[in-house]
Short mmCIF file of C-alpha atoms in Angstrom, two decimals:
data_model
loop_
_atom_site.label_atom_id
_atom_site.label_comp_id
_atom_site.label_asym_id
_atom_site.label_seq_id
_atom_site.Cartn_x
_atom_site.Cartn_y
_atom_site.Cartn_z
CA UNK A 1 131.30 100.71 130.15
CA UNK A 2 128.86 101.27 127.29
CA UNK A 3 129.80 104.15 125.08
CA UNK A 4 126.98 106.54 124.11
CA UNK A 5 126.39 107.46 120.51
CA UNK A 6 127.77 110.81 119.44
CA UNK A 7 125.00 111.94 117.13
CA UNK A 8 122.11 114.04 118.45
CA UNK A 9 118.40 114.17 117.74
CA UNK A 10 116.02 111.30 117.19
CA UNK A 11 115.23 111.55 113.51
CA UNK A 12 117.67 111.36 110.67
CA UNK A 13 117.02 114.48 108.66
CA UNK A 14 113.51 114.68 110.08
CA UNK A 15 111.63 116.13 113.02
CA UNK A 16 113.24 115.93 116.46
CA UNK A 17 111.44 114.69 119.54
CA UNK A 18 111.43 115.01 123.51
CA UNK A 19 109.89 113.16 128.01
CA UNK A 20 107.63 113.03 131.07
CA UNK A 21 106.96 113.56 134.76
CA UNK A 22 104.16 112.09 136.83
CA UNK A 23 104.15 112.46 140.58
CA UNK A 24 101.22 110.05 140.83
CA UNK A 25 103.35 107.32 139.31
CA UNK A 26 106.36 108.26 141.44
CA UNK A 27 104.57 107.23 144.61
CA UNK A 28 103.76 103.75 143.30
CA UNK A 29 107.06 102.08 144.25
CA UNK A 30 108.32 103.67 147.43
CA UNK A 31 111.06 101.11 148.00
CA UNK A 32 112.47 101.49 144.52
CA UNK A 33 112.10 105.26 144.70
CA UNK A 34 114.03 105.35 147.97
CA UNK A 35 116.86 103.38 146.39
CA UNK A 36 116.88 105.57 143.32
CA UNK A 37 116.90 108.86 145.21
CA UNK A 38 119.61 107.92 147.69
CA UNK A 39 121.80 106.41 144.96
CA UNK A 40 121.39 109.32 142.59
CA UNK A 41 122.49 111.82 145.20
CA UNK A 42 125.95 110.28 145.11
CA UNK A 43 126.13 109.92 141.33
CA UNK A 44 126.72 112.24 138.43
CA UNK A 45 126.80 111.98 134.68
CA UNK A 46 130.18 112.79 133.14
CA UNK A 47 130.28 116.32 131.79
CA UNK A 48 130.35 116.85 128.07
CA UNK A 49 128.40 113.74 127.13
CA UNK A 50 125.75 114.27 124.44
CA UNK A 51 122.15 114.06 125.61
CA UNK A 52 121.03 110.43 125.53
CA UNK A 53 118.04 109.30 123.46
CA UNK A 54 115.68 106.68 124.83
CA UNK A 55 113.16 105.14 122.46
CA UNK A 56 110.23 103.24 123.98
CA UNK A 57 108.31 101.05 121.52
CA UNK A 58 104.77 100.35 122.69
CA UNK A 59 102.40 102.43 124.78
CA UNK A 60 100.82 99.81 127.01
CA UNK A 61 101.49 99.14 130.68
CA UNK A 62 105.11 98.21 129.99
CA UNK A 63 106.00 101.07 127.66
CA UNK A 64 104.04 104.01 129.06
CA UNK A 65 104.81 103.22 132.67
CA UNK A 66 108.52 102.75 131.89
CA UNK A 67 108.59 106.24 130.40
CA UNK A 68 106.84 107.61 133.50
CA UNK A 69 109.24 105.82 135.81
CA UNK A 70 112.30 106.92 133.85
CA UNK A 71 111.25 110.54 134.01
CA UNK A 72 110.47 110.43 137.73
CA UNK A 73 114.08 109.56 138.58
CA UNK A 74 116.56 112.34 139.46
CA UNK A 75 118.80 113.67 136.70
CA UNK A 76 121.70 116.07 136.79
CA UNK A 77 120.92 119.47 135.33
CA UNK A 78 121.02 119.37 131.55
CA UNK A 79 121.48 115.59 131.47
CA UNK A 80 117.84 114.50 131.29
CA UNK A 81 117.56 112.25 128.22
CA UNK A 82 115.25 112.77 125.30
CA UNK A 83 112.52 110.14 125.44
CA UNK A 84 110.11 109.29 122.65
CA UNK A 85 107.20 106.91 123.05
CA UNK A 86 106.10 105.19 119.82
CA UNK A 87 102.76 103.44 119.37
CA UNK A 88 100.62 102.68 116.34
CA UNK A 89 97.52 103.96 118.15
CA UNK A 90 96.94 107.39 119.65
CA UNK A 91 95.33 106.09 122.85
CA UNK A 92 96.62 104.27 125.90
CA UNK A 93 94.23 101.42 126.72
CA UNK A 94 93.71 100.30 130.31
CA UNK A 95 92.84 96.79 129.16
CA UNK A 96 91.48 95.36 132.44
CA UNK A 97 88.61 97.86 132.15
CA UNK A 98 87.60 96.92 128.60
CA UNK A 99 84.84 94.70 130.01
CA UNK A 100 83.25 97.76 131.60
CA UNK A 101 82.81 99.24 128.13
CA UNK A 102 80.27 96.51 127.43
CA UNK A 103 78.12 97.20 130.50
CA UNK A 104 78.43 100.97 130.65
CA UNK A 105 80.74 100.93 133.66
CA UNK A 106 83.25 103.31 132.04
CA UNK A 107 83.34 105.83 129.23
CA UNK A 108 85.73 105.62 126.29
CA UNK A 109 87.77 108.49 127.70
CA UNK A 110 88.18 106.67 131.01
CA UNK A 111 89.37 103.39 129.57
CA UNK A 112 91.31 104.82 126.62
CA UNK A 113 92.73 108.32 127.19
CA UNK A 114 94.89 109.78 124.47
CA UNK A 115 98.65 109.82 124.85
CA UNK A 116 98.60 113.52 124.05
CA UNK A 117 96.35 114.19 127.06
CA UNK A 118 98.37 111.95 129.36
CA UNK A 119 101.64 113.56 128.29
CA UNK A 120 100.38 117.14 127.84
CA UNK A 121 102.22 118.56 130.84
CA UNK A 122 105.36 116.46 130.42
CA UNK A 123 108.53 116.36 128.36
CA UNK A 124 107.86 112.94 126.82
CA UNK A 125 107.27 113.06 123.09
CA UNK A 126 104.63 110.80 121.62
CA UNK A 127 104.98 109.57 118.06
CA UNK A 128 102.08 107.75 116.42
CA UNK A 129 103.68 105.30 114.02
CA UNK A 130 103.99 101.62 113.18
CA UNK A 131 107.36 99.97 113.55
CA UNK A 132 108.81 98.17 110.55
CA UNK A 133 112.13 96.92 111.95
CA UNK A 134 114.90 97.71 114.41
CA UNK A 135 118.64 97.90 114.05
CA UNK A 136 120.46 97.21 117.35
CA UNK A 137 123.32 99.46 118.40
CA UNK A 138 126.69 98.24 117.14
CA UNK A 139 129.30 96.92 119.54
CA UNK A 140 131.48 99.98 118.91
CA UNK A 141 128.91 102.17 120.68
CA UNK A 142 127.22 103.76 117.67
CA UNK A 143 123.48 104.38 117.86
CA UNK A 144 120.74 101.96 116.94
CA UNK A 145 117.88 102.70 114.62
CA UNK A 146 114.13 102.08 114.54
CA UNK A 147 112.69 102.04 111.02
CA UNK A 148 109.08 103.12 110.89
CA UNK A 149 106.47 102.21 108.32
CA UNK A 150 106.51 105.05 105.82
CA UNK A 151 110.26 105.52 105.75
CA UNK A 152 111.17 107.58 108.83
CA UNK A 153 114.10 106.38 110.89
CA UNK A 154 114.40 106.97 114.61
CA UNK A 155 117.91 106.83 116.10
CA UNK A 156 118.38 105.85 119.72
CA UNK A 157 120.99 105.15 122.35
CA UNK A 158 118.68 103.03 124.51
CA UNK A 159 115.70 101.00 123.36
CA UNK A 160 112.75 99.59 125.33
CA UNK A 161 110.71 96.87 123.60
CA UNK A 162 107.17 96.83 125.00
CA UNK A 163 104.88 96.31 122.02
CA UNK A 164 102.69 93.78 123.79
CA UNK A 165 100.80 91.01 122.06
CA UNK A 166 98.01 90.64 119.54
CA UNK A 167 95.16 88.16 119.18
CA UNK A 168 96.25 84.95 117.49
CA UNK A 169 93.58 84.59 114.80
CA UNK A 170 95.35 82.92 111.90
CA UNK A 171 95.83 79.44 113.37
CA UNK A 172 92.27 78.08 113.10
CA UNK A 173 90.58 78.36 109.66
CA UNK A 174 87.73 80.85 109.58
CA UNK A 175 88.53 82.61 112.84
CA UNK A 176 90.06 85.69 111.23
CA UNK A 177 87.08 86.07 108.89
CA UNK A 178 84.18 85.22 111.20
CA UNK A 179 85.19 85.75 114.85
CA UNK A 180 85.65 88.95 116.83
CA UNK A 181 88.68 89.18 119.12
CA UNK A 182 88.57 91.04 122.43
CA UNK A 183 92.01 92.45 123.01
CA UNK A 184 92.11 96.11 121.96
CA UNK A 185 89.96 99.21 122.37
CA UNK A 186 88.79 98.87 118.78
CA UNK A 187 87.94 95.21 119.41
CA UNK A 188 85.78 96.19 122.38
CA UNK A 189 83.93 98.81 120.35
CA UNK A 190 83.21 96.27 117.60
CA UNK A 191 81.91 93.72 120.11
CA UNK A 192 79.74 96.39 121.73
CA UNK A 193 78.32 97.36 118.33
CA UNK A 194 77.54 93.74 117.45
CA UNK A 195 75.82 93.21 120.80
CA UNK A 196 73.69 96.29 120.12
CA UNK A 197 72.63 94.70 116.82
CA UNK A 198 71.66 91.45 118.54
CA UNK A 199 69.72 93.36 121.20
CA UNK A 200 67.86 95.35 118.54
CA UNK A 201 66.91 92.15 116.71
CA UNK A 202 65.60 90.57 119.92
CA UNK A 203 63.34 93.58 120.57
CA UNK A 204 61.68 93.46 117.14
CA UNK A 205 59.64 90.31 117.73
CA UNK A 206 59.60 86.73 116.40
CA UNK A 207 59.08 87.79 112.78
CA UNK A 208 62.47 89.50 112.88
CA UNK A 209 64.38 86.62 114.45
CA UNK A 210 63.86 87.68 118.04
CA UNK A 211 64.57 84.29 119.55
CA UNK A 212 67.37 84.10 122.10
CA UNK A 213 70.60 85.21 120.48
CA UNK A 214 73.45 82.77 120.77
CA UNK A 215 76.97 83.91 121.61
CA UNK A 216 79.95 81.58 121.75
CA UNK A 217 83.03 82.72 123.67
CA UNK A 218 86.12 80.66 122.79
CA UNK A 219 88.83 80.55 125.45
CA UNK A 220 88.51 79.46 129.07
CA UNK A 221 91.18 81.74 130.51
CA UNK A 222 90.46 84.87 132.57
CA UNK A 223 89.63 86.97 129.50
CA UNK A 224 87.12 84.46 128.13
CA UNK A 225 85.47 83.90 131.51
CA UNK A 226 85.15 87.62 132.22
CA UNK A 227 83.79 88.29 128.74
CA UNK A 228 81.23 85.47 128.97
CA UNK A 229 80.02 86.71 132.36
CA UNK A 230 79.64 90.31 131.19
CA UNK A 231 77.92 89.38 127.90
CA UNK A 232 75.51 87.01 129.66
CA UNK A 233 74.60 89.70 132.18
CA UNK A 234 74.01 92.21 129.41
CA UNK A 235 71.82 89.98 127.23
CA UNK A 236 69.89 88.58 130.18
CA UNK A 237 67.18 85.99 129.55
CA UNK A 238 67.22 86.67 125.81
CA UNK A 239 70.84 85.59 125.49
CA UNK A 240 72.26 82.09 125.16
CA UNK A 241 75.97 82.23 125.95
CA UNK A 242 78.34 79.28 125.60
CA UNK A 243 81.92 79.26 126.90
CA UNK A 244 84.29 76.88 125.12
CA UNK A 245 87.61 75.87 126.62
CA UNK A 246 90.19 73.36 125.46
CA UNK A 247 91.05 72.38 129.03
CA UNK A 248 89.29 70.37 131.70
CA UNK A 249 88.45 73.47 133.71
CA UNK A 250 88.11 77.23 133.33
CA UNK A 251 90.91 79.60 134.46
CA UNK A 252 93.05 76.58 135.28
CA UNK A 253 96.05 78.71 136.30
CA UNK A 254 94.08 80.68 138.89
CA UNK A 255 93.34 79.54 142.45
CA UNK A 256 90.61 76.90 142.60
CA UNK A 257 88.46 79.06 144.88
CA UNK A 258 88.41 81.79 142.23
CA UNK A 259 87.55 79.29 139.52
CA UNK A 260 84.67 78.11 141.70
CA UNK A 261 83.46 81.70 142.16
CA UNK A 262 83.54 82.28 138.41
CA UNK A 263 81.77 79.00 137.64
CA UNK A 264 79.03 79.85 140.14
CA UNK A 265 78.39 83.23 138.53
CA UNK A 266 78.39 81.73 135.04
CA UNK A 267 75.89 79.07 136.06
CA UNK A 268 73.62 81.69 137.66
CA UNK A 269 73.58 83.48 134.30
CA UNK A 270 72.89 80.24 132.43
CA UNK A 271 76.23 80.23 130.62
CA UNK A 272 76.96 76.80 129.21
CA UNK A 273 80.53 75.69 129.94
CA UNK A 274 81.94 73.25 127.40
CA UNK A 275 85.31 71.74 128.30
CA UNK A 276 87.80 69.76 126.17
CA UNK A 277 86.69 71.67 123.07
CA UNK A 278 89.29 71.96 120.33
CA UNK A 279 88.03 74.19 117.53
CA UNK A 280 88.76 72.85 114.06
CA UNK A 281 87.24 75.68 112.02
CA UNK A 282 84.59 78.39 111.97
CA UNK A 283 82.18 78.62 109.07
CA UNK A 284 79.59 81.20 108.05
CA UNK A 285 76.09 80.48 106.76
CA UNK A 286 74.08 82.56 104.32
CA UNK A 287 71.61 83.36 107.12
CA UNK A 288 74.28 85.30 108.97
CA UNK A 289 74.82 82.58 111.55
CA UNK A 290 78.07 80.78 112.24
CA UNK A 291 79.06 77.19 112.84
CA UNK A 292 81.93 76.24 115.12
CA UNK A 293 83.22 72.83 114.09
CA UNK A 294 85.09 70.94 116.82
CA UNK A 295 87.84 68.38 116.29
CA UNK A 296 85.58 65.60 117.61
CA UNK A 297 82.98 66.36 114.97
CA UNK A 298 80.49 68.30 117.08
CA UNK A 299 79.05 71.49 115.64
CA UNK A 300 77.87 74.58 117.52
CA UNK A 301 75.48 77.02 115.85
CA UNK A 302 75.80 80.61 117.02
CA UNK A 303 75.02 84.21 116.07
CA UNK A 304 78.33 85.61 117.31
CA UNK A 305 81.79 84.15 117.89
CA UNK A 306 84.05 85.95 120.38
CA UNK A 307 87.66 84.75 120.34
CA UNK A 308 89.96 85.04 123.35
CA UNK A 309 92.07 81.90 122.79
CA UNK A 310 95.72 82.75 122.36
CA UNK A 311 97.96 85.79 122.02
CA UNK A 312 101.08 86.27 119.90
CA UNK A 313 103.90 88.55 121.14
CA UNK A 314 104.75 91.54 118.95
CA UNK A 315 108.51 91.88 118.51
CA UNK A 316 109.75 93.92 115.54
CA UNK A 317 111.99 92.17 113.08
CA UNK A 318 115.67 92.93 113.38
CA UNK A 319 118.01 93.68 110.50
CA UNK A 320 120.90 92.29 112.52
CA UNK A 321 122.14 88.90 111.44
CA UNK A 322 124.13 86.09 113.00
CA UNK A 323 124.94 86.14 116.70
CA UNK A 324 123.94 89.80 116.95
CA UNK A 325 120.30 89.14 116.02
CA UNK A 326 117.61 89.31 118.70
CA UNK A 327 117.35 86.16 120.85
CA UNK A 328 113.76 84.93 120.69
CA UNK A 329 111.97 82.29 122.74
CA UNK A 330 109.95 79.55 121.07
CA UNK A 331 106.75 81.61 121.16
CA UNK A 332 108.53 84.67 119.74
CA UNK A 333 109.22 86.79 122.83
CA UNK A 334 112.52 88.62 123.26
CA UNK A 335 114.64 86.74 125.80
CA UNK A 336 115.84 88.90 128.68
CA UNK A 337 118.37 88.62 131.48
CA UNK A 338 117.69 89.26 135.16
CA UNK A 339 117.84 93.04 134.57
CA UNK A 340 115.25 93.00 131.72
CA UNK A 341 117.97 93.59 129.14
CA UNK A 342 117.64 91.70 125.89
CA UNK A 343 120.33 89.04 126.05
CA UNK A 344 123.52 90.05 124.24
CA UNK A 345 122.11 93.58 123.80
CA UNK A 346 122.98 95.67 126.87
CA UNK A 347 121.35 98.81 125.48
CA UNK A 348 118.02 97.12 124.71
CA UNK A 349 115.40 96.29 127.34
CA UNK A 350 112.19 94.29 126.96
CA UNK A 351 109.15 93.79 129.17
CA UNK A 352 105.47 92.95 129.04
CA UNK A 353 103.86 90.42 126.69
CA UNK A 354 106.69 90.80 124.17
CA UNK A 355 109.38 89.67 126.64
CA UNK A 356 110.40 86.27 127.95
CA UNK A 357 110.95 87.13 131.62
CA UNK A 358 111.62 84.51 134.27
CA UNK A 359 111.43 84.49 138.05
CA UNK A 360 114.22 83.55 140.45
CA UNK A 361 113.48 79.86 139.82
CA UNK A 362 113.78 80.20 136.05
CA UNK A 363 110.01 79.90 135.47
CA UNK A 364 108.48 82.15 132.83
CA UNK A 365 106.31 84.88 134.29
CA UNK A 366 102.77 85.19 132.88
CA UNK A 367 101.92 87.82 130.29
CA UNK A 368 99.70 89.93 132.54
CA UNK A 369 99.24 93.62 133.20
CA UNK A 370 100.44 93.05 136.77
CA UNK A 371 103.81 91.70 135.62
CA UNK A 372 104.25 94.51 133.08
CA UNK A 373 103.26 97.15 135.63
CA UNK A 374 105.87 95.96 138.12
CA UNK A 375 108.55 95.42 135.46
CA UNK A 376 108.15 99.01 134.27
CA UNK A 377 109.57 100.29 137.58
CA UNK A 378 112.67 98.16 137.13
CA UNK A 379 113.06 98.88 133.43
CA UNK A 380 112.91 102.62 134.06
CA UNK A 381 115.42 102.38 136.88
CA UNK A 382 117.78 100.15 134.91
CA UNK A 383 117.81 102.47 131.90
CA UNK A 384 118.59 105.33 134.29
CA UNK A 385 121.30 103.28 136.01
CA UNK A 386 122.85 102.26 132.70
CA UNK A 387 123.10 105.86 131.53
CA UNK A 388 124.57 106.97 134.86
CA UNK A 389 126.89 103.97 135.34
CA UNK A 390 125.05 102.89 138.48
CA UNK A 391 124.22 99.32 139.61
CA UNK A 392 121.25 97.70 137.91
CA UNK A 393 118.51 95.99 139.89
CA UNK A 394 117.39 92.44 139.03
CA UNK A 395 113.65 92.24 138.44
CA UNK A 396 111.83 90.64 141.35
CA UNK A 397 108.17 90.03 140.68
CA UNK A 398 105.77 90.00 143.60
CA UNK A 399 102.45 88.34 142.89
CA UNK A 400 99.70 90.47 144.41
CA UNK A 401 96.75 88.24 143.56
CA UNK A 402 94.25 87.91 140.72
CA UNK A 403 91.25 90.13 140.04
CA UNK A 404 88.35 89.39 137.72
CA UNK A 405 85.29 91.29 136.52
CA UNK A 406 82.20 89.07 136.53
CA UNK A 407 79.58 91.71 135.84
CA UNK A 408 78.58 95.26 136.58
CA UNK A 409 78.64 94.74 140.36
CA UNK A 410 80.21 91.32 140.61
CA UNK A 411 83.80 90.19 140.74
CA UNK A 412 86.35 87.89 142.28
CA UNK A 413 89.65 88.70 143.95
CA UNK A 414 92.14 85.98 144.89
CA UNK A 415 94.70 87.21 147.39
CA UNK A 416 98.26 85.85 147.49
CA UNK A 417 97.71 84.56 151.03
CA UNK A 418 95.19 81.89 149.96
CA UNK A 419 91.97 83.82 150.48
CA UNK A 420 89.27 84.85 148.02
CA UNK A 421 86.78 87.72 147.98
CA UNK A 422 83.71 87.56 145.74
CA UNK A 423 80.59 89.50 144.78
CA UNK A 424 80.14 93.25 145.24
CA UNK A 425 83.04 93.69 147.73
CA UNK A 426 85.41 92.13 145.18
CA UNK A 427 84.05 94.38 142.44
CA UNK A 428 84.59 97.49 144.58
CA UNK A 429 88.12 96.42 145.54
CA UNK A 430 89.00 95.69 141.93
CA UNK A 431 87.80 99.10 140.76
CA UNK A 432 89.65 100.85 143.58
CA UNK A 433 92.87 99.03 142.65
CA UNK A 434 92.51 100.07 139.02
CA UNK A 435 91.88 103.69 139.99
CA UNK A 436 95.14 103.57 141.93
CA UNK A 437 97.02 102.09 138.97
CA UNK A 438 96.05 104.79 136.49
CA UNK A 439 99.05 106.42 134.79
CA UNK A 440 98.42 109.94 136.08
CA UNK A 441 96.67 111.52 139.03
CA UNK A 442 94.32 113.37 136.68
CA UNK A 443 93.28 110.14 134.98
CA UNK A 444 92.82 108.41 138.33
CA UNK A 445 90.50 111.19 139.48
CA UNK A 446 88.51 110.97 136.24
CA UNK A 447 88.05 107.20 136.48
CA UNK A 448 87.36 107.28 140.21
CA UNK A 449 84.72 109.99 139.88
CA UNK A 450 83.08 107.97 137.13
CA UNK A 451 82.88 104.87 139.29
CA UNK A 452 81.29 106.88 142.11
CA UNK A 453 78.96 109.12 140.10
CA UNK A 454 77.34 106.58 137.77
CA UNK A 455 75.68 104.48 140.53
CA UNK A 456 74.46 107.70 142.17
CA UNK A 457 72.98 108.86 138.87
CA UNK A 458 71.13 105.56 138.52
CA UNK A 459 69.72 105.93 142.03
CA UNK A 460 68.52 109.45 141.27
CA UNK A 461 66.93 108.25 138.02
CA UNK A 462 65.17 105.45 139.87
CA UNK A 463 63.81 107.80 142.51
CA UNK A 464 62.62 110.24 139.87
CA UNK A 465 60.87 107.44 137.98
CA UNK A 466 59.14 106.24 141.17
CA UNK A 467 57.90 109.75 141.95
CA UNK A 468 56.40 110.11 138.47
CA UNK A 469 54.46 106.88 138.97
#
């Protein structure tokens, strides 16, 4: 039995914090919810225990949805834990919809709602802060501590590590200085701004450098392919988009039929696909152009470099030493057991891009939103079960297929039963799935209404324009 810490309140000599309910999220996992409800009816938390403090680091799919799941579970009166969600940004980003920011398919509020809005009617406390380090709970049951940049310390009884990953820009010389990543909301806004500049230059005529603007997208995984397709569609005939991949094929880990769909769309938009390209460095010229130098000596001149090759997990450093330090995989993820607990740390859980999670065969699960979304249900349950001395559930991932955006009204969906849907039907299905996966019912309605209303507005504008002619 794990002993809870005796101290109360999150902050040492500082402000105290509080958690969250979302019926929309409750309905997502009916099987898990059925287990949790029927189990909880027969359980109770020992009287007299101090209120538990759960600290969730990271507000992405893993962190935010774990907080939602944890709150949706039944608690004895007065025993609901204090939950604080910590993220360095003030917005939750629905990353699969970042591509729609580039083609006007969503608004900023739809793809990146604020945590304050999402949590406004809940008991979850949001704290905007950057994490400096963590101190695991001691074996004697005392509380752990999260040290924040700026000096504040956040005590906890249970910790959830879900800080995601960040673009790996420091490996290849010149990438950090001259390339734009496409991983965060701020990244997407910068890419959108740069594309606006290229479009403005193309409209000014030959004397202002209005020749076709060249864009190089580095990375042949799903993110790079989706980005290349959307950028090529946006720039149209005045754009010259190249997709560089180090492998022999694009999206090599996806079903071949989906890779064929993506290649077909890219070819229709005149995107050049360059395989077996290992980037040696990226250089800038005085004219404002860039040169991508490959390991084989080839050079690619371009006006914009977009980098999607590689992500690095974000796991805060630990002040623990020796055997009690955090176990990390080779790539830096926190190693977990079958219950998503950090190994050797029963009061710490990890999920998402920052966790090394394996399936029943011992194979590492991919760092995708789908894995994090499903893991959040289990992480929330297992924190609840740990606090209430109930059985924990081993994480069982169910692959539901792969969805890709290939333009404003184009997409590809690969189902788990070896079938693929492409074109407009795939785009509609993808958008419907992402409406369903929004963190709250209110946000789902906002995004869904946007998807429906924007095409109708364009039709009305077109009819009005025809009548004027």
